[in-house]
Coordinates of C-alpha atoms in Angstrom, one line a residue:
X1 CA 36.6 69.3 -93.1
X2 CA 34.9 66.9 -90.8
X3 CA 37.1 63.3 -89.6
X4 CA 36.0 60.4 -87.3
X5 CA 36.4 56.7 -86.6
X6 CA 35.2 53.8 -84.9
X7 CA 35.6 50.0 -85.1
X8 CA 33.5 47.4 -86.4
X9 CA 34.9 42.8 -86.9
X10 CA 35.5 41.3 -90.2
X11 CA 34.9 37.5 -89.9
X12 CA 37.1 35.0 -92.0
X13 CA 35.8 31.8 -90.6
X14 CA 35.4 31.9 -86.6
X15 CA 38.5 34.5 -86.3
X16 CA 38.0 38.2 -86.5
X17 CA 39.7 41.2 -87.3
X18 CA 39.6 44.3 -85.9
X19 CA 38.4 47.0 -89.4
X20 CA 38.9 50.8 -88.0
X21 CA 35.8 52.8 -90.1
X22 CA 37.2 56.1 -91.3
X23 CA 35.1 58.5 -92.5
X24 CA 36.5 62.0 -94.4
X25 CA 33.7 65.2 -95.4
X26 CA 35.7 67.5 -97.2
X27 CA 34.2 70.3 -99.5
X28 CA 33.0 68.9 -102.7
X29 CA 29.9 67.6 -104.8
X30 CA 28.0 66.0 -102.5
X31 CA 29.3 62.2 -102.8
X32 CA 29.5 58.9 -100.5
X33 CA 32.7 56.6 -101.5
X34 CA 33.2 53.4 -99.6
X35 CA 37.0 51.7 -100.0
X36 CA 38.3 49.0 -98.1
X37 CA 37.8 45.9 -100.4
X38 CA 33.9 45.9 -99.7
X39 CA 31.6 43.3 -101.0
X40 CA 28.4 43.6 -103.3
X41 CA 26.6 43.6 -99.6
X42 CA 29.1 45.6 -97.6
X43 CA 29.2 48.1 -100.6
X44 CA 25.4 48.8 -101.2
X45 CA 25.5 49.8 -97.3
X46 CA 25.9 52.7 -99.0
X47 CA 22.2 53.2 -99.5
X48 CA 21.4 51.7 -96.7
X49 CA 23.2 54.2 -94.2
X50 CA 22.0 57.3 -96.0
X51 CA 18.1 56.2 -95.8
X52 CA 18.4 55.2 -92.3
X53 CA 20.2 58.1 -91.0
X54 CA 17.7 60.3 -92.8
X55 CA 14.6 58.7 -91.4
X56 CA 16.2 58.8 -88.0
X57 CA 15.9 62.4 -87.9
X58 CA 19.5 63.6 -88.7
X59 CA 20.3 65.3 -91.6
X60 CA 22.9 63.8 -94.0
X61 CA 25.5 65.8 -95.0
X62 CA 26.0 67.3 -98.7
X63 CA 29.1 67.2 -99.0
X64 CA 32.4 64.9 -100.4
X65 CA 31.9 61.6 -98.2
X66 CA 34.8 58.8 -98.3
X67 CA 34.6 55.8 -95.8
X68 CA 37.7 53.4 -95.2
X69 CA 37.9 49.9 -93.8
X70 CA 41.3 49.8 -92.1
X71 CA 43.1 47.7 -93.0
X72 CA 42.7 47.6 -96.6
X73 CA 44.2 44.6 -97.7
X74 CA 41.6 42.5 -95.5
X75 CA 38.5 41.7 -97.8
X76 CA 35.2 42.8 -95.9
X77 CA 32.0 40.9 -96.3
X78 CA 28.2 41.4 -95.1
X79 CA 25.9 43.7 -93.7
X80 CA 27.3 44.0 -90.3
X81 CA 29.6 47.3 -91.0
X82 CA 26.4 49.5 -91.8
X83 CA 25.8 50.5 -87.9
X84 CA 29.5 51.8 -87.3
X85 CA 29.8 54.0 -90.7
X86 CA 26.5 55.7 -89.9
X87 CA 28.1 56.4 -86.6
X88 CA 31.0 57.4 -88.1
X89 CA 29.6 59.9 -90.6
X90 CA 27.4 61.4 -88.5
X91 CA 30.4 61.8 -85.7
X92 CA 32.5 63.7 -89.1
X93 CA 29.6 65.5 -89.9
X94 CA 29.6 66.7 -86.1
X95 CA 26.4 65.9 -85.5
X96 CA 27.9 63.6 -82.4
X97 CA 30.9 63.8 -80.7
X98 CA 33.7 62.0 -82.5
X99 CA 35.3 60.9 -78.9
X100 CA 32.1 59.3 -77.9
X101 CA 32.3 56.5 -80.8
X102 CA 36.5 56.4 -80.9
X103 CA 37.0 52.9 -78.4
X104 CA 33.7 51.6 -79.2
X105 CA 33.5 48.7 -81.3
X106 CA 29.8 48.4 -83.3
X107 CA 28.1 45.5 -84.9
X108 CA 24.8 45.6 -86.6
X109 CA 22.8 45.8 -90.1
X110 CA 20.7 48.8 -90.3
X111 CA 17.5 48.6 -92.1
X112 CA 15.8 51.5 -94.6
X113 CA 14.3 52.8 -91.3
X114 CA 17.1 53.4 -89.1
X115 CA 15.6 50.2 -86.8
X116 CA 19.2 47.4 -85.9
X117 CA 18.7 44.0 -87.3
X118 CA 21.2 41.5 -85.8
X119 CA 23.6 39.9 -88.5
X120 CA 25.2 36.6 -87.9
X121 CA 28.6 35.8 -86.1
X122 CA 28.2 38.6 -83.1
X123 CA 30.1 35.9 -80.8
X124 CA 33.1 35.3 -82.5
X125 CA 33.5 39.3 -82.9
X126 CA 32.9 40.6 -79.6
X127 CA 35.5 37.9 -78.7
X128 CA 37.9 39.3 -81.2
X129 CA 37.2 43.1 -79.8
X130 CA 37.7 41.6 -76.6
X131 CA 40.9 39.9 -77.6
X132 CA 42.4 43.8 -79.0
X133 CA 41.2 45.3 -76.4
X134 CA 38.0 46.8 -76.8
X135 CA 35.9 46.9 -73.2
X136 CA 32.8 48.6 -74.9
X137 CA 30.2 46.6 -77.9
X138 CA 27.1 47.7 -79.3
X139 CA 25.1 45.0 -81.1
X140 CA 21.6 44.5 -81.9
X141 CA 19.2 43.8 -79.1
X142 CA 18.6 40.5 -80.5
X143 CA 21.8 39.5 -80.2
X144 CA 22.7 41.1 -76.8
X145 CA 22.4 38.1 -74.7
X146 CA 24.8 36.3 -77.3
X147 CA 27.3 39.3 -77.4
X148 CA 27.4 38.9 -72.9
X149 CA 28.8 35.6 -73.0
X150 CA 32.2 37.3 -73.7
X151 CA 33.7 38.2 -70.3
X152 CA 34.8 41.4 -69.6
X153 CA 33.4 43.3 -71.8
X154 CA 30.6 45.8 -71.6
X155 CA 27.4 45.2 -74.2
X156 CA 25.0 47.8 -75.2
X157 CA 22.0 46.2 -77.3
X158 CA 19.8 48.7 -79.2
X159 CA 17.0 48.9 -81.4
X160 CA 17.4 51.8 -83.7
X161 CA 20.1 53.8 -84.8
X162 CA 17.9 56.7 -83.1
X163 CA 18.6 55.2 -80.2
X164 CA 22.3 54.5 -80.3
X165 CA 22.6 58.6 -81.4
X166 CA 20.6 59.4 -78.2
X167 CA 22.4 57.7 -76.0
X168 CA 25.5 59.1 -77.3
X169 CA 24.3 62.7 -76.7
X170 CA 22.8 62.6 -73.8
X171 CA 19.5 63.2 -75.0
X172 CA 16.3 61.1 -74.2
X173 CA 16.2 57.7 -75.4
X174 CA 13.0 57.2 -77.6
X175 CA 11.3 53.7 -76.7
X176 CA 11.1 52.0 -80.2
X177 CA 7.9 49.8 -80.8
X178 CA 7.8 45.8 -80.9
X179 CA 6.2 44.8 -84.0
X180 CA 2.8 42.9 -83.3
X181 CA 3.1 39.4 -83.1
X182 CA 0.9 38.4 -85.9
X183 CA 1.6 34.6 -85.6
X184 CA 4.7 34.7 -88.3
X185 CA 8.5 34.6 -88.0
X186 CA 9.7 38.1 -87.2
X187 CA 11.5 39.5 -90.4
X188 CA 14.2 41.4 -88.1
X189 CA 15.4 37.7 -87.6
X190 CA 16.1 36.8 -91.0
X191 CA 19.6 37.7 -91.0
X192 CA 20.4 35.0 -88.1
X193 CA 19.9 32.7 -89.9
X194 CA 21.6 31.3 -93.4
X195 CA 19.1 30.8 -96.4
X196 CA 19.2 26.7 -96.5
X197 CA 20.3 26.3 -93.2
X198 CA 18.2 24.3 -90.4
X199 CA 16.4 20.9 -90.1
X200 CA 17.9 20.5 -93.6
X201 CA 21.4 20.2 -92.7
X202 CA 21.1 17.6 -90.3
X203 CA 22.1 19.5 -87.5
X204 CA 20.7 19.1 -84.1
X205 CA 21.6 18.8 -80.4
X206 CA 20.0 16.7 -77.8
X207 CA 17.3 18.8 -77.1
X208 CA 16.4 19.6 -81.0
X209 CA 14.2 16.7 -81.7
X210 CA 10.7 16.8 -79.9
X211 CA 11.4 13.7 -78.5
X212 CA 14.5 12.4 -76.5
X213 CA 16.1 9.7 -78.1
X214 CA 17.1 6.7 -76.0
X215 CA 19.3 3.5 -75.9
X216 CA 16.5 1.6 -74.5
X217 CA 14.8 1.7 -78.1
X218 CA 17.7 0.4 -79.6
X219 CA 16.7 -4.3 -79.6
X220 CA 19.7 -6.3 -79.4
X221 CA 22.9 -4.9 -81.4
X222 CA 24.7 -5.5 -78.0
X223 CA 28.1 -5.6 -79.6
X224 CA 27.5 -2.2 -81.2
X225 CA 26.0 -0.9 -77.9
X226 CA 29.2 -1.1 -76.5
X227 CA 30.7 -0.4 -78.9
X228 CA 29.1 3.0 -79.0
X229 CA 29.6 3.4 -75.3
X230 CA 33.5 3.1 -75.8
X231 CA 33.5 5.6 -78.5
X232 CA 31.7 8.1 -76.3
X233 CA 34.1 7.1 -73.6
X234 CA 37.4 8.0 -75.5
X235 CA 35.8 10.0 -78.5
X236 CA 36.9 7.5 -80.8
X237 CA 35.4 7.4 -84.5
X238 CA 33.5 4.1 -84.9
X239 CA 32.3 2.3 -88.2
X240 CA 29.0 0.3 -88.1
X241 CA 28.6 -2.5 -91.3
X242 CA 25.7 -4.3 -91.8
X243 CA 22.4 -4.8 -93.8
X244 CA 19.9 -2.3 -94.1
X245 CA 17.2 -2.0 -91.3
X246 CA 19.8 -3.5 -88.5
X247 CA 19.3 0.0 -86.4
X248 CA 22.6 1.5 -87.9
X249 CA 20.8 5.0 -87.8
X250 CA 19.4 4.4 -84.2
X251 CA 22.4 3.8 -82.6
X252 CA 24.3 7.0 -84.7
X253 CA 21.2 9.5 -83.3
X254 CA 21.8 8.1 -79.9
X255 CA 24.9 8.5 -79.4
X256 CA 25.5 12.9 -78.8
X257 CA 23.2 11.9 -75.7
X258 CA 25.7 9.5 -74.4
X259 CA 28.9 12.2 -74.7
X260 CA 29.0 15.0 -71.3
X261 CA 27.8 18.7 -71.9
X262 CA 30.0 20.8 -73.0
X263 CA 32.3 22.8 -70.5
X264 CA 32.3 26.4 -70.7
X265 CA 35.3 26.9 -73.5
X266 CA 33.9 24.2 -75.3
X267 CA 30.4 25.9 -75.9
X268 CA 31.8 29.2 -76.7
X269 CA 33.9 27.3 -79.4
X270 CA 30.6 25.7 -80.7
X271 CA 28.5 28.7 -80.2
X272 CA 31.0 30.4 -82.1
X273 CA 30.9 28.2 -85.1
X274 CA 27.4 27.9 -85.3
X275 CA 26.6 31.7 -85.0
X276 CA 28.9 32.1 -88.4
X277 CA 27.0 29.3 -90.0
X278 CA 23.5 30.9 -89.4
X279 CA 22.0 27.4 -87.6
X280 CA 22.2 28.8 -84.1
X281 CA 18.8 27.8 -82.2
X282 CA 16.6 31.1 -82.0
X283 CA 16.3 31.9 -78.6
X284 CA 19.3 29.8 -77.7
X285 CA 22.6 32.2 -76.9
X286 CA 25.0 29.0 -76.1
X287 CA 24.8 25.9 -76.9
X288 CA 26.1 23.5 -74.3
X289 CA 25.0 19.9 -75.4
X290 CA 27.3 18.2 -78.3
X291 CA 25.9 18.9 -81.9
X292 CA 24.8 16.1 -84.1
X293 CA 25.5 16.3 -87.9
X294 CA 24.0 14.1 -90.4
X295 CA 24.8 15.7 -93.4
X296 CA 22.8 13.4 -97.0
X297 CA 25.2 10.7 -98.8
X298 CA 24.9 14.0 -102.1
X299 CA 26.9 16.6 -100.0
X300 CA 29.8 17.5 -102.1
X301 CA 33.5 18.0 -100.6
X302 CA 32.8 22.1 -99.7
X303 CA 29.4 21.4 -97.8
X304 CA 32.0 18.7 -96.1
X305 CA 34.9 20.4 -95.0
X306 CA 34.0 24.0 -95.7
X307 CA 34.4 26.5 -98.6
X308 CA 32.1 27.8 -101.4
X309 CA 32.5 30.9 -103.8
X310 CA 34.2 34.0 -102.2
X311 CA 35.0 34.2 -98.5
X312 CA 34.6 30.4 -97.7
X313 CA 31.7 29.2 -95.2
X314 CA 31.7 26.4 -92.1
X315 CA 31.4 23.0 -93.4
X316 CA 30.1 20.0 -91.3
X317 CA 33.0 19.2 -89.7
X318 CA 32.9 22.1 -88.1
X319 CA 29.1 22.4 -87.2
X320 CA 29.9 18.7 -85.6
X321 CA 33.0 20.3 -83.8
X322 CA 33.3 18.8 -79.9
X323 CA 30.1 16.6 -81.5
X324 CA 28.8 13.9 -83.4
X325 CA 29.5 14.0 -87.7
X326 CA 27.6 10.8 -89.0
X327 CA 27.7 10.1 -92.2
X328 CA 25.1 7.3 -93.2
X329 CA 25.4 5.3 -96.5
X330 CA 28.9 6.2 -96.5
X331 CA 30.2 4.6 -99.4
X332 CA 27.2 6.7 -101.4
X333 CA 29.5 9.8 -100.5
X334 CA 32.2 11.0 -103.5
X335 CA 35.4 9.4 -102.8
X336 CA 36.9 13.3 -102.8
X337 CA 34.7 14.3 -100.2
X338 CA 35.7 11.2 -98.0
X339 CA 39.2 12.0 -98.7
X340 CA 39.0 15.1 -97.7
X341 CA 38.4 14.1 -94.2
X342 CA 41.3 12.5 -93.4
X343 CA 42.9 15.8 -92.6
X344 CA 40.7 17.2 -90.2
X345 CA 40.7 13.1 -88.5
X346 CA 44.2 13.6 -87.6
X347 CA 44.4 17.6 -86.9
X348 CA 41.2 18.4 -84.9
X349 CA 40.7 21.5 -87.1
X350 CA 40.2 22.1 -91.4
X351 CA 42.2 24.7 -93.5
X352 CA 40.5 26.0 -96.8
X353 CA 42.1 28.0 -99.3
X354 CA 40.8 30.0 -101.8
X355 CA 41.0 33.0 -104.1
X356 CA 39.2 35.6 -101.4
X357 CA 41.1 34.1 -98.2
X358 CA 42.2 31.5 -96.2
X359 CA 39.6 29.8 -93.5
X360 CA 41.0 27.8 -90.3
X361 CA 37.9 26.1 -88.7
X362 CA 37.8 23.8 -85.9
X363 CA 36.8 20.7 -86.9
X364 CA 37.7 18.3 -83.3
X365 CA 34.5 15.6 -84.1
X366 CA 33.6 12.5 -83.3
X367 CA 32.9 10.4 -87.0
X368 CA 30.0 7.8 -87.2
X369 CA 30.3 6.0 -90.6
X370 CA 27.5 3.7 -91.4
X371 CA 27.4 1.9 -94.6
X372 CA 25.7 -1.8 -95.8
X373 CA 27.7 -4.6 -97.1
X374 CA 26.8 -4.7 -100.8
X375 CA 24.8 -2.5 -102.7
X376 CA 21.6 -4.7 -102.0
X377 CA 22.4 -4.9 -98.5
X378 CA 22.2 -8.8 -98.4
X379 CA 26.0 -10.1 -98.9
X380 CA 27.0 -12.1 -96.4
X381 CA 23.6 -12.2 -94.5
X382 CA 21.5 -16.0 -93.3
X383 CA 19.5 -16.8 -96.5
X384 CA 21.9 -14.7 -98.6
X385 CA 19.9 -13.8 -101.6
X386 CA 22.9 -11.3 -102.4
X387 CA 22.6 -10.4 -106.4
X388 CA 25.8 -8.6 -106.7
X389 CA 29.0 -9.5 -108.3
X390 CA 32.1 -10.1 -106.7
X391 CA 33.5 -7.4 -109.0
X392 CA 30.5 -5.0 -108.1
X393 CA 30.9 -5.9 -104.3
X394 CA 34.4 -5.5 -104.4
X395 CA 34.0 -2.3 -106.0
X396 CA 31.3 -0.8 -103.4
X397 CA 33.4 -1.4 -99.9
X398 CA 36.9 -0.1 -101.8
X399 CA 35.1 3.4 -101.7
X400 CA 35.8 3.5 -98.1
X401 CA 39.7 3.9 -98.8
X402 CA 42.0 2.1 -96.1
X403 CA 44.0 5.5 -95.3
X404 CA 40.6 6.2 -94.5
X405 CA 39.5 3.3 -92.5
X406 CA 43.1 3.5 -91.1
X407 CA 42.1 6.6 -89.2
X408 CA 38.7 4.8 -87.8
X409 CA 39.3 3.2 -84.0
X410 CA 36.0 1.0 -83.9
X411 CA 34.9 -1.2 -86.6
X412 CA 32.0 -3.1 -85.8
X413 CA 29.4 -5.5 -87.8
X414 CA 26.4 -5.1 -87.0
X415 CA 23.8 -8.3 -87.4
X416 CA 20.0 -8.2 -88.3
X417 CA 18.4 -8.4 -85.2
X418 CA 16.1 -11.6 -83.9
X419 CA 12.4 -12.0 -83.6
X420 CA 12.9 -12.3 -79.8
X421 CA 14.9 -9.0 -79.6
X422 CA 12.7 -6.9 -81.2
X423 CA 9.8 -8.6 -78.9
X424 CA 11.7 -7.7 -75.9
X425 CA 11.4 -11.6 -74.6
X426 CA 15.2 -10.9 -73.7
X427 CA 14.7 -8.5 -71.3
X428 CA 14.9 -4.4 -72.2
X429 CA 18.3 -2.8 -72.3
X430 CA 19.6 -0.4 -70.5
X431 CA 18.3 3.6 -71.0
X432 CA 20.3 6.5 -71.8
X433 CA 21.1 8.0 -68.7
X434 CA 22.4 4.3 -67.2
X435 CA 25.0 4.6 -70.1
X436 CA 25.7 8.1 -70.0
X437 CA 26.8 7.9 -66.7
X438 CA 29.3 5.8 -66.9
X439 CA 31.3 7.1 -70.2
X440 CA 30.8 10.5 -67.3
X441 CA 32.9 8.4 -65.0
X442 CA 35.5 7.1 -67.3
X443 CA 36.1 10.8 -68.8
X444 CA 37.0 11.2 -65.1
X445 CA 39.4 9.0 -64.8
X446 CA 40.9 10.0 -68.3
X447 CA 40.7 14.2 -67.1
X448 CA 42.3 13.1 -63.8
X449 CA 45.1 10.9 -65.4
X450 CA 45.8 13.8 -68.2
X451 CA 45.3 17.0 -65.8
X452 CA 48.0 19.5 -66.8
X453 CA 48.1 18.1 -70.7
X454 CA 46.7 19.4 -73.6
X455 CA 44.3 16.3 -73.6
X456 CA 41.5 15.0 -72.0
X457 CA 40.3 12.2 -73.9
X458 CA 41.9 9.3 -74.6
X459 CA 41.3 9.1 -78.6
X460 CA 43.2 12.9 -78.7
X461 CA 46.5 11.6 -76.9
X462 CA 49.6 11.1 -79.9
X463 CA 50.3 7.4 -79.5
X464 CA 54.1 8.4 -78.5
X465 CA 53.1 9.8 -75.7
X466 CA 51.0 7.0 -74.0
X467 CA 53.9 4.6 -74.7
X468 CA 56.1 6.8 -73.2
X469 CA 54.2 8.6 -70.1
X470 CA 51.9 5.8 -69.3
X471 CA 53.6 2.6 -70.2
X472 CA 51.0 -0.8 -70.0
X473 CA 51.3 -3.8 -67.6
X474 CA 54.2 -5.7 -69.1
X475 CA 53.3 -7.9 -72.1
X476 CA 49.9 -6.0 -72.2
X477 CA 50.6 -5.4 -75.9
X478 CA 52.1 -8.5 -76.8
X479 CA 49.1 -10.0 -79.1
X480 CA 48.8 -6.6 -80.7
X481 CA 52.4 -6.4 -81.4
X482 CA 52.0 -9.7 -83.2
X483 CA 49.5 -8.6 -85.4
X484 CA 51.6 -5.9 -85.9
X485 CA 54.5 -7.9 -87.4
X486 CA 51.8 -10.4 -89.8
X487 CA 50.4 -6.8 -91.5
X488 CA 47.3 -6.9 -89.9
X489 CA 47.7 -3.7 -87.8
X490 CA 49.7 -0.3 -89.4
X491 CA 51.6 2.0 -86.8
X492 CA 48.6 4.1 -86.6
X493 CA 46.7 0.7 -85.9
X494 CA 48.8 0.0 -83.1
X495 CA 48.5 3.2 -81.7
X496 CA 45.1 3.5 -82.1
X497 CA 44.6 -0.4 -80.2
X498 CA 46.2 1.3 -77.5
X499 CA 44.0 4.4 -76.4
X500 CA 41.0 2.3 -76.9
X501 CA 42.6 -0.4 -74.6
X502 CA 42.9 2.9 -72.0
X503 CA 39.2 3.5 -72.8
X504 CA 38.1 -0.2 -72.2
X505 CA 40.2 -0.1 -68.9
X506 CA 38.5 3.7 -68.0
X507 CA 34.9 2.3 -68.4
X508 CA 36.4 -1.1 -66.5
X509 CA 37.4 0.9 -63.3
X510 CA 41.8 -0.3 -64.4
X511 CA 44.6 1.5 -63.0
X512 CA 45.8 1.0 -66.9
X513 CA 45.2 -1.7 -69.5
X514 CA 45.5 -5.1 -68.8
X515 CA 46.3 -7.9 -71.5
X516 CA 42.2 -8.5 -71.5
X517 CA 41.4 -4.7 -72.0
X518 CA 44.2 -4.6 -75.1
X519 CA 42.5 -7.8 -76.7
X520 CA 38.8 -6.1 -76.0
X521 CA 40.2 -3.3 -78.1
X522 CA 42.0 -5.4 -80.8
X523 CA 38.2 -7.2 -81.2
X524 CA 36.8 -3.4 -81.5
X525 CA 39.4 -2.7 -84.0
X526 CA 40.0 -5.5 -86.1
X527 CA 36.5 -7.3 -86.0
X528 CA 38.2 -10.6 -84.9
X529 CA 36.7 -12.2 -81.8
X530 CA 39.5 -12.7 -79.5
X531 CA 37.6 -14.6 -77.0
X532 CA 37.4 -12.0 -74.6
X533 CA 34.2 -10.9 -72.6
X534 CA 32.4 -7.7 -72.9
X535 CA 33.7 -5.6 -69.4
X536 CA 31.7 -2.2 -70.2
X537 CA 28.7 -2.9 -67.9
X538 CA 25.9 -4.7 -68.4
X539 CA 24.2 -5.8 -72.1

């Protein structure tokens, strides 16, 4: 009788668990059991592993084989199990030493001919190996330089399983051949990345489009400019309104290059996300610029928030996690799957439940609604020519609920823009990079003022505590309590008023919010002109 074990990940969401691979020869007809809770994948690895140890030059044994996937009660799903039960059956069947593969931890699809193909989610496992313990990973080559961003833990990439058994004898390694480039996408590949996934879900960072997007191409929409440069500022969600063709879109694609890289937690978090979801950028280990998700007005409440048959999958809440989430034609969306955001608004991260198991993403984004006024587009504009109904207007803007709305810190109409704008006879605006740098500097002051907190941002702070800890000038707040009082603001309203005031005063270079800065952010939030200018820089 022949035992041995190693470790491979299971993946529900971003979080792993540590599965213990058992396998058991024991006198018998020869036989090859896998238990554990596989799925259809997981359990024709079964084929796999025995044609790909047997063109690797071992001999499989004939004899009663059962593999387990500790702990049973955990289901197991994908591809990604096949390297460590080859290992462990050829360690039972004593063709390598059953202490060599014991504290290793294993990730890696094998193919018919014993060659590694890399599988998605390597990140998010090697940092739950690293997290119980495990100091030693062997991955795919491919996926090598993703597995290394895990401190403290030692990464072995290989090509072939006849490599891996090599190195764990002591014998020769062999060198395994690169398949020719022959001008198409390498087939070994395929399994980074998610069938439907890419251009198609609207997900990007700053440097996926060929061609940097800038401010300066942006004519007039000065209001909305700031606008966007407070939202950046603060990471507060923002809502554009106004007729079609206004540069609604251009503003929402500019706006990830206004917001800071990423910080080194912050792009594993990311990384981590996006490696599960199959859209990580080939080539592209870590991703340290903020993602951009635009997903089409047709996505339905799972593609939203996450979920899908069996073991549920990253939505795009999460792919826009520590991003941008813009939803365009927002009242096109289902009223469920705007709903359904409201949760993830409030808690920074999105909880699915279903049959197979529960799925805790992080979901920490920065929301971009865009929507028109009517469903023509025209209500309310010079020259009208609006054909809808009152009813069928009515109608249209009560899809964006107010619980919903509630939960929005920027609301901001955006006007058709002038025949001298678009010539540029006003003078050109300013660029990116002017812009960018200083939302940099007022995250500085917020990160200086919050050092030692959970936060750094001021549209992350609970409104208690920046009554409480950072109290305004006195009657700072007065005009917004008032509005308070006549229904126009909610609690949340109030609360939300008050970290954009700290953002206004932030960009403005205030010790804290002055009664201008509290009116600036009543005129974000409300719509109202309160007769106060524009302090973020210059238009």
């Amino acid at each position: 009788m022949g035992f041995a074990r190693t470790c491979s990940v299971a993946l529900v969401g971003v979080e792993g668990v540590v599965v213990e691979v058992q396998a058991d020869l024991e006198p018998g007809v020869a036989a090859f059991t896998l238990v554990g809770l596989p799925d259809k994948s997981l359990s024709e690895s079964r084929d796999r592993v025995r044609a790909a140890v047997v063109n690797s030059g071992a001999e499989w044994p004939q004899k009663k084989l059962t593999v387990g996937l500790s702990p049973a009660s955990v289901p197991k799903a994908g591809s990604g199990f096949d390297l460590a039960v080859a290992c462990a059956v050829l360690a039972a069947a004593e063709f390598i030493d059953p202490r060599e593969i014991a504290d290793l931890m294993m990730i890696g699809e094998l193919g018919l001919d014993g060659r590694v193909r890399p599988v998605r989610g390597v990140l998010p496992a090697v940092l739950a190996a690293a997290d119980a313990g495990y100091r030693q990973v062997v991955v795919p080559e491919q996926t090598a330089a993703e597995a290394m961003l895990v401190p403290g833990v030692s990464v072995l990439g290989v090509r072939s399983l006849r490599q891996l058994v090599a190195i764990l004898t002591d014998a020769p390694v062999p060198e395994e051949a690169e398949e020719p480039d022959q001008g198409r996408p390498d087939p070994i590949l395929a399994g980074l990345v998610l069938p439907g996934a890419g251009a198609g879900t609207g997900t990007v960072g700053r440097a996926g489009p060929a061609r940097r997007l800038d401010m300066a191409d942006v004519a007039g929409q000065q209001g909305a400019r700031k606008a966007l440069e407070v939202a950046a500022a603060g990471g507060h969600h923002i809502y554009l309104k106004g007729p079609p063709g206004a540069g609604k879109t251009m503003l929402a694609e500019r706006l990830p290059g206004l917001l800071p890289p990423l910080t080194r937690d912050e792009a594993l978090e990311v990384t981590a996300v996006h490696s599960v979801a199959g859209v990580l950028p080939p080539g592209k280990p870590l991703l340290d610029v903020a993602p951009y998700c635009a997903p089409h007005h047709s996505a339905t409440m799972a593609s939203l928030v996450g979920g899908g048959t069996g073991i549920p999958r990253p939505g795009a809440v999460s792919l826009a996690h520590r991003g941008v989430l813009f939803l365009d034609e927002a009242a096109e969306f289902s009223g469920r799957a705007l709903e359904a955001l409201r949760q993830p608004l409030e808690s920074g991260h999105v909880v699915v439940a279903r049959s197979a198991g529960v799925m805790r993403m992080p979901a920490r984004f920065l929301l971009l609604l865009a929507a028109n006024p009517c469903p023509c587009g025209r209500h309310g504009q010079p020259g009208d020519g609006c054909a809808c109904s009152p009813a069928v207007i009515r109608r249209y803007q009560a899809r964006l609920s107010g619980p919903l709305l509630d939960r929005v810190d920027l609301r901001v109409r955006v006007g058709p823009v002038s025949r001298a704008e678009l010539a540029g006879e006003l003078g050109r605006a300013e660029n990116t990079a002017v812009v960018a740098a200083r939302v940099r500097e007022a995250r500085e002051r917020a990160g200086a003022r919050y050092a030692g907190t959970p936060w750094t941002v001021n549209g992350a702070v609970p409104g208690y505590e920046l009554r409480t800890r950072w109290p305004l000038a006195p009657g700072a707040l007065r005009e917004a309590e008032r509005d308070m009082e006549r229904g126009a603001l909610t609690a949340r309203g109030l609360d939300r008023v008050l970290r954009v005031a700290w953002t206004v005063a932030d960009l403005a270079g205030h010790d804290r919010p002055t009664g201008d800065d509290v009116a600036q952010a009543l005129q974000l939030r409300t719509g109202v002109n309160r007769g106060v200018p524009q302090p973020m820089g210059r238009a």
